[in-house]
């Protein structure tokens, strides 16, 4: 009975059970109200940050090709779960979708939003003992905006004309005004490093709450608490953190259930009910901007044929995918990467429906014949192979023969993504529409995964950045969305909810704003309660 009472008290203190429900269940177990209240007080204290222990996450998304160089962050493990343990940023996305000041204690701009100033804090130290300076921030931005770095942030930094240090200030001058520039600085690649990482970018040195101690790509990563972290009351409560790569869904759940890890990501919708029945585990959902994609190279045969691309877009049964792959934990997509959670969402764009007759029409018009190879991997996202096979079945109704090729999860983003002309992919979304389009759809974006090159679209992106009138900017976003939807190489059947599972031994866990595992900060911000 004692264990059950402790469990109920912890749930009540964490807000997972109301006080009335707790007292009612405690009374049913034969406990007095006075004693039950004392348990609740003790549990509430346990919800205050506690230091110590090794906090572990079992995650999907790691690969042997992962690197600690932020410019090359591809997998979720490198860029989010572990990168945000050791990395520190100018600014971050806060719990209310606003900006949270990190290394930058102040952010300001000129009236026309063309010149931006970020003031660097004086009390921030790198893991190597060196103080963070404005010069380090400048060098970081210079490296990521250099084409030679092949940084994933190259596209969003393309609007920078110059960047310089002026005392503690970092002054960024843009080619065109951009009212959303601070949000671009939240990009996961833009980890602030000594001398910008120009000397040794993969050394894993920044100013985050944990110092890198273990780096075994595709297996595990670990860190120990950084004693001189500048904000010890907010992050870095565990003595150590460990990220264990477990790409197999069943193994990941077993590790959580068996206590080998304290939290996991990417719980498949079909097993949510099972996990919810386990007494010491909890499911946490985050509705965000993440979406699954089937990408086609617009400049590579046979996908350089617009009619074929349209046939393949019309041949996907989106609602069926939401129902069968997501089990309702998501919404249908419309072949552009923006959903209604974004500010200035372009309403009124007709929803593309499954239409095998029209798909057959465009397929015949394209002149293509023979099978089309679609590559996917179990380790890519929950239900990736199932989604590809459902797509294969709906395409068959339009007379289109899809061959699904199962690829290994390890190395998928090095060997398949942006290498093969038709494959599955996924995105976690971005804070703003401009950042989403600039990262994955601009002609010169490093992550232009569909090889989408459209001059009109590129000009609209630049024009929208400098438009301060929101209604006019919304109209520009609508035009951009229509171009991507009708001419691009991205088939976006759905937007998904993130589903995490955590142990009741974890304190401080909250749903994220736009990504799983507290937007990647779970290990940094949570603690062990026992």
mmCIF file of C-alpha atoms in Angstrom, residues 80-412:
data_model
loop_
_atom_site.group_PDB
_atom_site.id
_atom_site.type_symbol
_atom_site.label_atom_id
_atom_site.label_comp_id
_atom_site.label_asym_id
_atom_site.label_seq_id
_atom_site.Cartn_x
_atom_site.Cartn_y
_atom_site.Cartn_z
ATOM 1 C CA UNK A 80 18.287 18.068 -30.262
ATOM 2 C CA UNK A 81 18.489 15.587 -27.410
ATOM 3 C CA UNK A 82 22.264 15.682 -26.906
ATOM 4 C CA UNK A 83 23.120 18.908 -28.730
ATOM 5 C CA UNK A 84 20.939 20.893 -26.359
ATOM 6 C CA UNK A 85 22.647 19.338 -23.337
ATOM 7 C CA UNK A 86 26.097 20.652 -24.212
ATOM 8 C CA UNK A 87 25.234 23.450 -26.648
ATOM 9 C CA UNK A 88 24.174 26.996 -25.825
ATOM 10 C CA UNK A 89 22.483 29.535 -28.094
ATOM 11 C CA UNK A 90 21.974 33.266 -28.456
ATOM 12 C CA UNK A 91 18.241 32.810 -27.934
ATOM 13 C CA UNK A 92 15.802 29.901 -27.689
ATOM 14 C CA UNK A 93 12.105 29.355 -28.231
ATOM 15 C CA UNK A 94 10.302 29.774 -24.906
ATOM 16 C CA UNK A 95 7.323 27.811 -23.545
ATOM 17 C CA UNK A 96 4.882 30.461 -24.820
ATOM 18 C CA UNK A 97 6.486 30.429 -28.298
ATOM 19 C CA UNK A 98 8.180 33.718 -27.472
ATOM 20 C CA UNK A 99 11.925 34.279 -27.306
ATOM 21 C CA UNK A 100 13.967 33.174 -24.303
ATOM 22 C CA UNK A 101 17.206 35.100 -23.931
ATOM 23 C CA UNK A 102 20.190 32.786 -23.534
ATOM 24 C CA UNK A 103 23.703 34.091 -24.300
ATOM 25 C CA UNK A 104 22.091 37.283 -25.608
ATOM 26 C CA UNK A 105 20.746 39.227 -22.621
ATOM 27 C CA UNK A 106 19.247 41.933 -24.847
ATOM 28 C CA UNK A 107 17.976 42.000 -28.433
ATOM 29 C CA UNK A 108 17.130 45.152 -30.354
ATOM 30 C CA UNK A 109 16.778 46.430 -33.893
ATOM 31 C CA UNK A 110 16.610 49.543 -36.013
ATOM 32 C CA UNK A 111 13.133 50.828 -36.879
ATOM 33 C CA UNK A 112 13.260 49.197 -40.294
ATOM 34 C CA UNK A 113 14.404 45.824 -38.821
ATOM 35 C CA UNK A 114 17.481 45.846 -41.035
ATOM 36 C CA UNK A 115 20.120 46.230 -38.312
ATOM 37 C CA UNK A 116 19.949 43.961 -35.266
ATOM 38 C CA UNK A 117 21.965 44.083 -32.056
ATOM 39 C CA UNK A 118 22.456 41.161 -29.645
ATOM 40 C CA UNK A 119 24.181 42.032 -26.355
ATOM 41 C CA UNK A 120 26.280 39.157 -24.993
ATOM 42 C CA UNK A 121 26.081 38.333 -21.275
ATOM 43 C CA UNK A 122 29.240 38.829 -19.237
ATOM 44 C CA UNK A 123 28.851 35.774 -17.014
ATOM 45 C CA UNK A 124 28.815 32.926 -19.546
ATOM 46 C CA UNK A 125 31.736 30.511 -19.701
ATOM 47 C CA UNK A 126 32.662 27.873 -22.254
ATOM 48 C CA UNK A 127 33.458 24.344 -21.101
ATOM 49 C CA UNK A 128 37.151 25.041 -21.737
ATOM 50 C CA UNK A 129 37.138 27.888 -19.189
ATOM 51 C CA UNK A 130 37.136 30.726 -21.715
ATOM 52 C CA UNK A 131 34.505 33.462 -21.394
ATOM 53 C CA UNK A 132 31.982 33.755 -24.205
ATOM 54 C CA UNK A 133 32.521 36.977 -26.164
ATOM 55 C CA UNK A 134 30.811 38.830 -28.957
ATOM 56 C CA UNK A 135 33.714 37.766 -31.180
ATOM 57 C CA UNK A 136 32.831 34.094 -30.587
ATOM 58 C CA UNK A 137 29.242 34.777 -31.655
ATOM 59 C CA UNK A 138 30.416 36.636 -34.769
ATOM 60 C CA UNK A 139 32.750 33.760 -35.676
ATOM 61 C CA UNK A 140 29.898 31.263 -35.193
ATOM 62 C CA UNK A 141 27.631 33.165 -37.576
ATOM 63 C CA UNK A 142 30.469 33.615 -40.064
ATOM 64 C CA UNK A 143 31.185 29.882 -40.131
ATOM 65 C CA UNK A 144 27.572 28.849 -40.600
ATOM 66 C CA UNK A 145 26.977 31.434 -43.337
ATOM 67 C CA UNK A 146 30.039 30.219 -45.244
ATOM 68 C CA UNK A 147 29.096 27.859 -48.074
ATOM 69 C CA UNK A 148 32.207 25.788 -47.380
ATOM 70 C CA UNK A 149 30.825 24.783 -43.966
ATOM 71 C CA UNK A 150 27.799 23.101 -45.587
ATOM 72 C CA UNK A 151 25.839 24.145 -42.529
ATOM 73 C CA UNK A 152 22.162 23.303 -42.259
ATOM 74 C CA UNK A 153 21.671 26.944 -41.215
ATOM 75 C CA UNK A 154 23.125 28.338 -44.440
ATOM 76 C CA UNK A 155 19.728 29.117 -45.968
ATOM 77 C CA UNK A 156 18.398 31.101 -43.015
ATOM 78 C CA UNK A 157 21.608 33.152 -42.794
ATOM 79 C CA UNK A 158 21.653 34.046 -46.472
ATOM 80 C CA UNK A 159 20.066 37.442 -45.772
ATOM 81 C CA UNK A 160 23.022 38.665 -43.688
ATOM 82 C CA UNK A 161 25.103 41.370 -45.321
ATOM 83 C CA UNK A 162 27.607 41.793 -42.489
ATOM 84 C CA UNK A 163 28.172 40.867 -38.853
ATOM 85 C CA UNK A 164 30.607 42.516 -36.465
ATOM 86 C CA UNK A 165 31.477 42.766 -32.772
ATOM 87 C CA UNK A 166 31.263 46.099 -30.980
ATOM 88 C CA UNK A 167 32.262 45.564 -27.373
ATOM 89 C CA UNK A 168 29.674 43.165 -25.972
ATOM 90 C CA UNK A 169 27.323 43.810 -28.904
ATOM 91 C CA UNK A 170 26.939 41.620 -31.963
ATOM 92 C CA UNK A 171 25.687 43.834 -34.786
ATOM 93 C CA UNK A 172 24.024 42.112 -37.730
ATOM 94 C CA UNK A 173 23.203 44.116 -40.839
ATOM 95 C CA UNK A 174 20.795 42.492 -43.262
ATOM 96 C CA UNK A 175 20.485 42.825 -47.016
ATOM 97 C CA UNK A 176 16.758 43.331 -46.555
ATOM 98 C CA UNK A 177 14.687 44.015 -43.404
ATOM 99 C CA UNK A 178 13.565 40.951 -41.463
ATOM 100 C CA UNK A 179 11.340 41.363 -38.422
ATOM 101 C CA UNK A 180 11.759 37.680 -37.538
ATOM 102 C CA UNK A 181 15.562 37.489 -37.463
ATOM 103 C CA UNK A 182 15.796 36.653 -33.712
ATOM 104 C CA UNK A 183 13.652 33.558 -34.291
ATOM 105 C CA UNK A 184 16.092 32.385 -36.962
ATOM 106 C CA UNK A 185 18.809 32.416 -34.296
ATOM 107 C CA UNK A 186 16.993 29.582 -32.485
ATOM 108 C CA UNK A 187 18.033 27.151 -35.222
ATOM 109 C CA UNK A 188 19.586 24.004 -33.710
ATOM 110 C CA UNK A 189 22.759 24.360 -35.796
ATOM 111 C CA UNK A 190 23.681 27.745 -34.339
ATOM 112 C CA UNK A 191 25.445 26.482 -31.220
ATOM 113 C CA UNK A 192 27.818 29.181 -29.986
ATOM 114 C CA UNK A 193 31.377 27.785 -29.891
ATOM 115 C CA UNK A 194 34.850 29.159 -29.086
ATOM 116 C CA UNK A 195 35.977 31.075 -32.172
ATOM 117 C CA UNK A 196 32.766 29.908 -33.789
ATOM 118 C CA UNK A 197 34.015 26.336 -34.053
ATOM 119 C CA UNK A 198 36.468 27.357 -36.760
ATOM 120 C CA UNK A 199 39.316 25.543 -34.992
ATOM 121 C CA UNK A 200 37.655 22.229 -34.062
ATOM 122 C CA UNK A 201 33.891 22.266 -34.631
ATOM 123 C CA UNK A 202 33.389 18.619 -33.608
ATOM 124 C CA UNK A 203 35.111 19.054 -30.219
ATOM 125 C CA UNK A 204 31.753 19.387 -28.461
ATOM 126 C CA UNK A 205 32.631 22.570 -26.566
ATOM 127 C CA UNK A 206 30.023 25.230 -25.934
ATOM 128 C CA UNK A 207 28.444 26.735 -22.802
ATOM 129 C CA UNK A 208 25.527 24.397 -22.102
ATOM 130 C CA UNK A 209 24.675 22.729 -18.777
ATOM 131 C CA UNK A 210 26.637 19.530 -19.502
ATOM 132 C CA UNK A 211 30.160 18.796 -20.738
ATOM 133 C CA UNK A 212 30.637 16.019 -23.276
ATOM 134 C CA UNK A 213 32.211 12.899 -21.754
ATOM 135 C CA UNK A 214 31.010 10.150 -24.110
ATOM 136 C CA UNK A 215 30.531 10.348 -27.854
ATOM 137 C CA UNK A 216 29.783 7.043 -29.544
ATOM 138 C CA UNK A 217 27.671 7.987 -32.595
ATOM 139 C CA UNK A 218 24.788 5.634 -33.213
ATOM 140 C CA UNK A 219 25.260 4.018 -29.788
ATOM 141 C CA UNK A 220 25.325 6.504 -26.908
ATOM 142 C CA UNK A 221 26.335 9.983 -25.847
ATOM 143 C CA UNK A 222 26.992 11.241 -22.341
ATOM 144 C CA UNK A 223 27.776 14.349 -20.378
ATOM 145 C CA UNK A 224 28.572 15.486 -16.850
ATOM 146 C CA UNK A 225 27.213 18.596 -15.169
ATOM 147 C CA UNK A 226 29.212 21.711 -16.039
ATOM 148 C CA UNK A 227 30.095 23.279 -12.691
ATOM 149 C CA UNK A 228 30.302 26.802 -14.120
ATOM 150 C CA UNK A 229 27.085 26.775 -16.111
ATOM 151 C CA UNK A 230 25.691 30.299 -16.043
ATOM 152 C CA UNK A 231 22.095 29.351 -15.117
ATOM 153 C CA UNK A 232 22.307 26.467 -12.603
ATOM 154 C CA UNK A 233 18.844 27.143 -11.150
ATOM 155 C CA UNK A 234 17.195 26.457 -14.519
ATOM 156 C CA UNK A 235 19.089 23.533 -16.041
ATOM 157 C CA UNK A 236 21.693 20.886 -15.313
ATOM 158 C CA UNK A 237 20.219 19.139 -12.264
ATOM 159 C CA UNK A 238 21.453 15.589 -12.896
ATOM 160 C CA UNK A 239 25.089 14.716 -12.174
ATOM 161 C CA UNK A 240 25.233 13.058 -15.562
ATOM 162 C CA UNK A 241 23.020 12.615 -18.614
ATOM 163 C CA UNK A 242 23.072 9.798 -21.112
ATOM 164 C CA UNK A 243 21.438 9.466 -24.518
ATOM 165 C CA UNK A 244 21.135 5.838 -25.607
ATOM 166 C CA UNK A 245 20.264 5.268 -29.254
ATOM 167 C CA UNK A 246 17.481 2.664 -29.465
ATOM 168 C CA UNK A 247 16.002 2.844 -32.937
ATOM 169 C CA UNK A 248 13.823 -0.243 -32.474
ATOM 170 C CA UNK A 249 10.400 0.724 -31.091
ATOM 171 C CA UNK A 250 9.823 -2.420 -29.033
ATOM 172 C CA UNK A 251 13.297 -2.298 -27.512
ATOM 173 C CA UNK A 252 12.842 1.365 -26.632
ATOM 174 C CA UNK A 253 9.608 0.716 -24.737
ATOM 175 C CA UNK A 254 11.134 -2.309 -23.007
ATOM 176 C CA UNK A 255 14.079 -0.205 -21.853
ATOM 177 C CA UNK A 256 11.719 2.351 -20.321
ATOM 178 C CA UNK A 257 9.510 -0.276 -18.746
ATOM 179 C CA UNK A 258 12.548 -2.065 -17.308
ATOM 180 C CA UNK A 259 14.067 1.104 -15.871
ATOM 181 C CA UNK A 260 17.161 1.172 -18.117
ATOM 182 C CA UNK A 261 16.084 4.656 -19.278
ATOM 183 C CA UNK A 262 13.807 7.317 -17.803
ATOM 184 C CA UNK A 263 12.242 8.718 -20.974
ATOM 185 C CA UNK A 264 11.788 7.771 -24.608
ATOM 186 C CA UNK A 265 10.660 9.523 -27.765
ATOM 187 C CA UNK A 266 8.691 8.412 -30.825
ATOM 188 C CA UNK A 267 6.116 6.173 -29.184
ATOM 189 C CA UNK A 268 4.111 4.616 -31.995
ATOM 190 C CA UNK A 269 0.418 5.555 -31.810
ATOM 191 C CA UNK A 270 -0.588 1.898 -32.008
ATOM 192 C CA UNK A 271 1.076 1.139 -28.641
ATOM 193 C CA UNK A 272 -0.024 4.243 -26.719
ATOM 194 C CA UNK A 273 -2.844 2.420 -24.930
ATOM 195 C CA UNK A 274 -0.438 -0.309 -23.818
ATOM 196 C CA UNK A 275 2.040 2.203 -22.384
ATOM 197 C CA UNK A 276 -0.742 4.086 -20.608
ATOM 198 C CA UNK A 277 -1.654 0.905 -18.736
ATOM 199 C CA UNK A 278 1.830 0.609 -17.199
ATOM 200 C CA UNK A 279 1.502 2.130 -13.675
ATOM 201 C CA UNK A 280 4.817 3.994 -13.468
ATOM 202 C CA UNK A 281 4.784 5.439 -17.013
ATOM 203 C CA UNK A 282 3.074 8.433 -18.562
ATOM 204 C CA UNK A 283 2.369 9.441 -22.156
ATOM 205 C CA UNK A 284 3.047 13.095 -23.079
ATOM 206 C CA UNK A 285 1.788 14.524 -26.372
ATOM 207 C CA UNK A 286 2.989 17.660 -28.133
ATOM 208 C CA UNK A 287 1.022 19.130 -31.023
ATOM 209 C CA UNK A 288 3.398 20.950 -33.271
ATOM 210 C CA UNK A 289 4.563 21.576 -36.783
ATOM 211 C CA UNK A 290 6.278 18.289 -37.502
ATOM 212 C CA UNK A 291 5.357 16.517 -40.716
ATOM 213 C CA UNK A 292 6.233 13.440 -42.722
ATOM 214 C CA UNK A 293 7.294 13.843 -46.341
ATOM 215 C CA UNK A 294 7.852 11.811 -49.465
ATOM 216 C CA UNK A 295 10.393 13.882 -51.389
ATOM 217 C CA UNK A 296 10.999 13.893 -55.135
ATOM 218 C CA UNK A 297 14.017 15.512 -56.821
ATOM 219 C CA UNK A 298 12.459 18.118 -59.104
ATOM 220 C CA UNK A 299 15.572 18.138 -61.314
ATOM 221 C CA UNK A 300 15.970 14.392 -61.728
ATOM 222 C CA UNK A 301 14.057 12.081 -64.082
ATOM 223 C CA UNK A 302 11.336 10.989 -63.878
ATOM 224 C CA UNK A 303 10.410 13.536 -61.175
ATOM 225 C CA UNK A 304 11.469 16.508 -63.297
ATOM 226 C CA UNK A 305 8.100 15.995 -64.985
ATOM 227 C CA UNK A 306 5.507 18.214 -63.271
ATOM 228 C CA UNK A 307 2.626 15.969 -64.391
ATOM 229 C CA UNK A 308 4.212 12.945 -62.720
ATOM 230 C CA UNK A 309 4.740 14.908 -59.503
ATOM 231 C CA UNK A 310 1.067 15.942 -59.550
ATOM 232 C CA UNK A 311 -0.028 12.342 -60.169
ATOM 233 C CA UNK A 312 1.949 11.174 -57.141
ATOM 234 C CA UNK A 313 0.466 13.941 -54.964
ATOM 235 C CA UNK A 314 -3.092 13.048 -55.955
ATOM 236 C CA UNK A 315 -2.460 9.337 -55.358
ATOM 237 C CA UNK A 316 -1.931 9.591 -51.588
ATOM 238 C CA UNK A 317 -4.867 8.835 -49.290
ATOM 239 C CA UNK A 318 -4.051 11.343 -46.549
ATOM 240 C CA UNK A 319 -6.936 10.626 -44.201
ATOM 241 C CA UNK A 320 -6.189 6.924 -44.338
ATOM 242 C CA UNK A 321 -2.622 7.646 -43.239
ATOM 243 C CA UNK A 322 -3.776 9.819 -40.336
ATOM 244 C CA UNK A 323 -6.213 7.094 -39.262
ATOM 245 C CA UNK A 324 -3.942 4.070 -39.694
ATOM 246 C CA UNK A 325 -0.425 5.408 -39.141
ATOM 247 C CA UNK A 326 -1.133 8.115 -36.569
ATOM 248 C CA UNK A 327 -4.294 6.563 -35.058
ATOM 249 C CA UNK A 328 -5.723 10.075 -35.026
ATOM 250 C CA UNK A 329 -2.646 11.695 -33.410
ATOM 251 C CA UNK A 330 -2.280 14.225 -36.203
ATOM 252 C CA UNK A 331 -3.926 16.000 -39.143
ATOM 253 C CA UNK A 332 -3.821 15.754 -42.934
ATOM 254 C CA UNK A 333 -1.216 17.725 -44.863
ATOM 255 C CA UNK A 334 -1.619 19.691 -48.065
ATOM 256 C CA UNK A 335 1.807 19.481 -49.746
ATOM 257 C CA UNK A 336 3.234 22.641 -48.217
ATOM 258 C CA UNK A 337 5.112 22.570 -44.880
ATOM 259 C CA UNK A 338 2.914 24.981 -42.902
ATOM 260 C CA UNK A 339 -0.098 24.154 -40.734
ATOM 261 C CA UNK A 340 -2.537 26.265 -38.754
ATOM 262 C CA UNK A 341 -0.241 26.430 -35.695
ATOM 263 C CA UNK A 342 1.928 28.987 -37.537
ATOM 264 C CA UNK A 343 1.137 32.694 -37.256
ATOM 265 C CA UNK A 344 -0.212 34.132 -40.526
ATOM 266 C CA UNK A 345 -1.284 30.692 -41.742
ATOM 267 C CA UNK A 346 -2.692 31.065 -45.287
ATOM 268 C CA UNK A 347 -6.319 30.024 -44.978
ATOM 269 C CA UNK A 348 -8.538 29.085 -47.880
ATOM 270 C CA UNK A 349 -6.105 26.903 -49.801
ATOM 271 C CA UNK A 350 -8.126 23.942 -51.114
ATOM 272 C CA UNK A 351 -7.324 20.668 -49.385
ATOM 273 C CA UNK A 352 -5.819 18.179 -51.806
ATOM 274 C CA UNK A 353 -7.863 14.984 -51.663
ATOM 275 C CA UNK A 354 -7.159 11.425 -52.726
ATOM 276 C CA UNK A 355 -8.293 11.276 -56.357
ATOM 277 C CA UNK A 356 -7.158 8.108 -58.175
ATOM 278 C CA UNK A 357 -8.925 9.101 -61.402
ATOM 279 C CA UNK A 358 -7.140 12.462 -61.592
ATOM 280 C CA UNK A 359 -3.900 10.798 -60.525
ATOM 281 C CA UNK A 360 -4.300 8.333 -63.378
ATOM 282 C CA UNK A 361 -4.961 11.238 -65.767
ATOM 283 C CA UNK A 362 -1.770 13.070 -64.838
ATOM 284 C CA UNK A 363 0.236 9.842 -64.782
ATOM 285 C CA UNK A 364 -0.767 9.067 -68.371
ATOM 286 C CA UNK A 365 -0.070 12.667 -69.333
ATOM 287 C CA UNK A 366 3.456 12.367 -67.910
ATOM 288 C CA UNK A 367 4.249 9.518 -70.299
ATOM 289 C CA UNK A 368 6.002 7.543 -67.573
ATOM 290 C CA UNK A 369 5.773 3.764 -67.355
ATOM 291 C CA UNK A 370 7.323 1.146 -65.120
ATOM 292 C CA UNK A 371 7.865 0.993 -61.378
ATOM 293 C CA UNK A 372 8.974 3.890 -59.174
ATOM 294 C CA UNK A 373 11.270 3.144 -56.223
ATOM 295 C CA UNK A 374 10.376 4.799 -52.900
ATOM 296 C CA UNK A 375 12.960 4.413 -50.115
ATOM 297 C CA UNK A 376 12.087 4.453 -46.414
ATOM 298 C CA UNK A 377 13.342 3.080 -43.117
ATOM 299 C CA UNK A 378 11.825 1.771 -39.884
ATOM 300 C CA UNK A 379 14.152 4.043 -37.929
ATOM 301 C CA UNK A 380 13.086 7.186 -39.759
ATOM 302 C CA UNK A 381 9.810 7.883 -37.942
ATOM 303 C CA UNK A 382 7.123 5.738 -36.276
ATOM 304 C CA UNK A 383 5.335 3.755 -38.965
ATOM 305 C CA UNK A 384 7.546 4.914 -41.835
ATOM 306 C CA UNK A 385 7.491 1.584 -43.679
ATOM 307 C CA UNK A 386 3.774 1.151 -43.018
ATOM 308 C CA UNK A 387 3.153 4.642 -44.434
ATOM 309 C CA UNK A 388 5.179 3.841 -47.550
ATOM 310 C CA UNK A 389 3.241 0.620 -48.048
ATOM 311 C CA UNK A 390 -0.119 2.374 -47.606
ATOM 312 C CA UNK A 391 1.021 4.869 -50.214
ATOM 313 C CA UNK A 392 2.022 1.994 -52.474
ATOM 314 C CA UNK A 393 -1.522 0.594 -52.175
ATOM 315 C CA UNK A 394 -3.274 3.900 -52.894
ATOM 316 C CA UNK A 395 -0.995 4.532 -55.898
ATOM 317 C CA UNK A 396 -1.937 1.131 -57.280
ATOM 318 C CA UNK A 397 -5.548 2.309 -57.469
ATOM 319 C CA UNK A 398 -4.349 4.962 -59.918
ATOM 320 C CA UNK A 399 -2.324 2.487 -61.956
ATOM 321 C CA UNK A 400 0.996 3.677 -60.501
ATOM 322 C CA UNK A 401 3.439 0.954 -59.506
ATOM 323 C CA UNK A 402 5.457 1.919 -56.402
ATOM 324 C CA UNK A 403 8.283 -0.332 -55.212
ATOM 325 C CA UNK A 404 9.038 0.240 -51.522
ATOM 326 C CA UNK A 405 12.699 -0.301 -50.695
ATOM 327 C CA UNK A 406 13.464 -0.741 -46.990
ATOM 328 C CA UNK A 407 16.721 1.005 -46.051
ATOM 329 C CA UNK A 408 18.782 0.595 -42.840
ATOM 330 C CA UNK A 409 18.066 3.211 -40.189
ATOM 331 C CA UNK A 410 21.750 3.694 -39.432
ATOM 332 C CA UNK A 411 23.160 6.096 -41.994
ATOM 333 C CA UNK A 412 19.825 6.886 -43.642
#
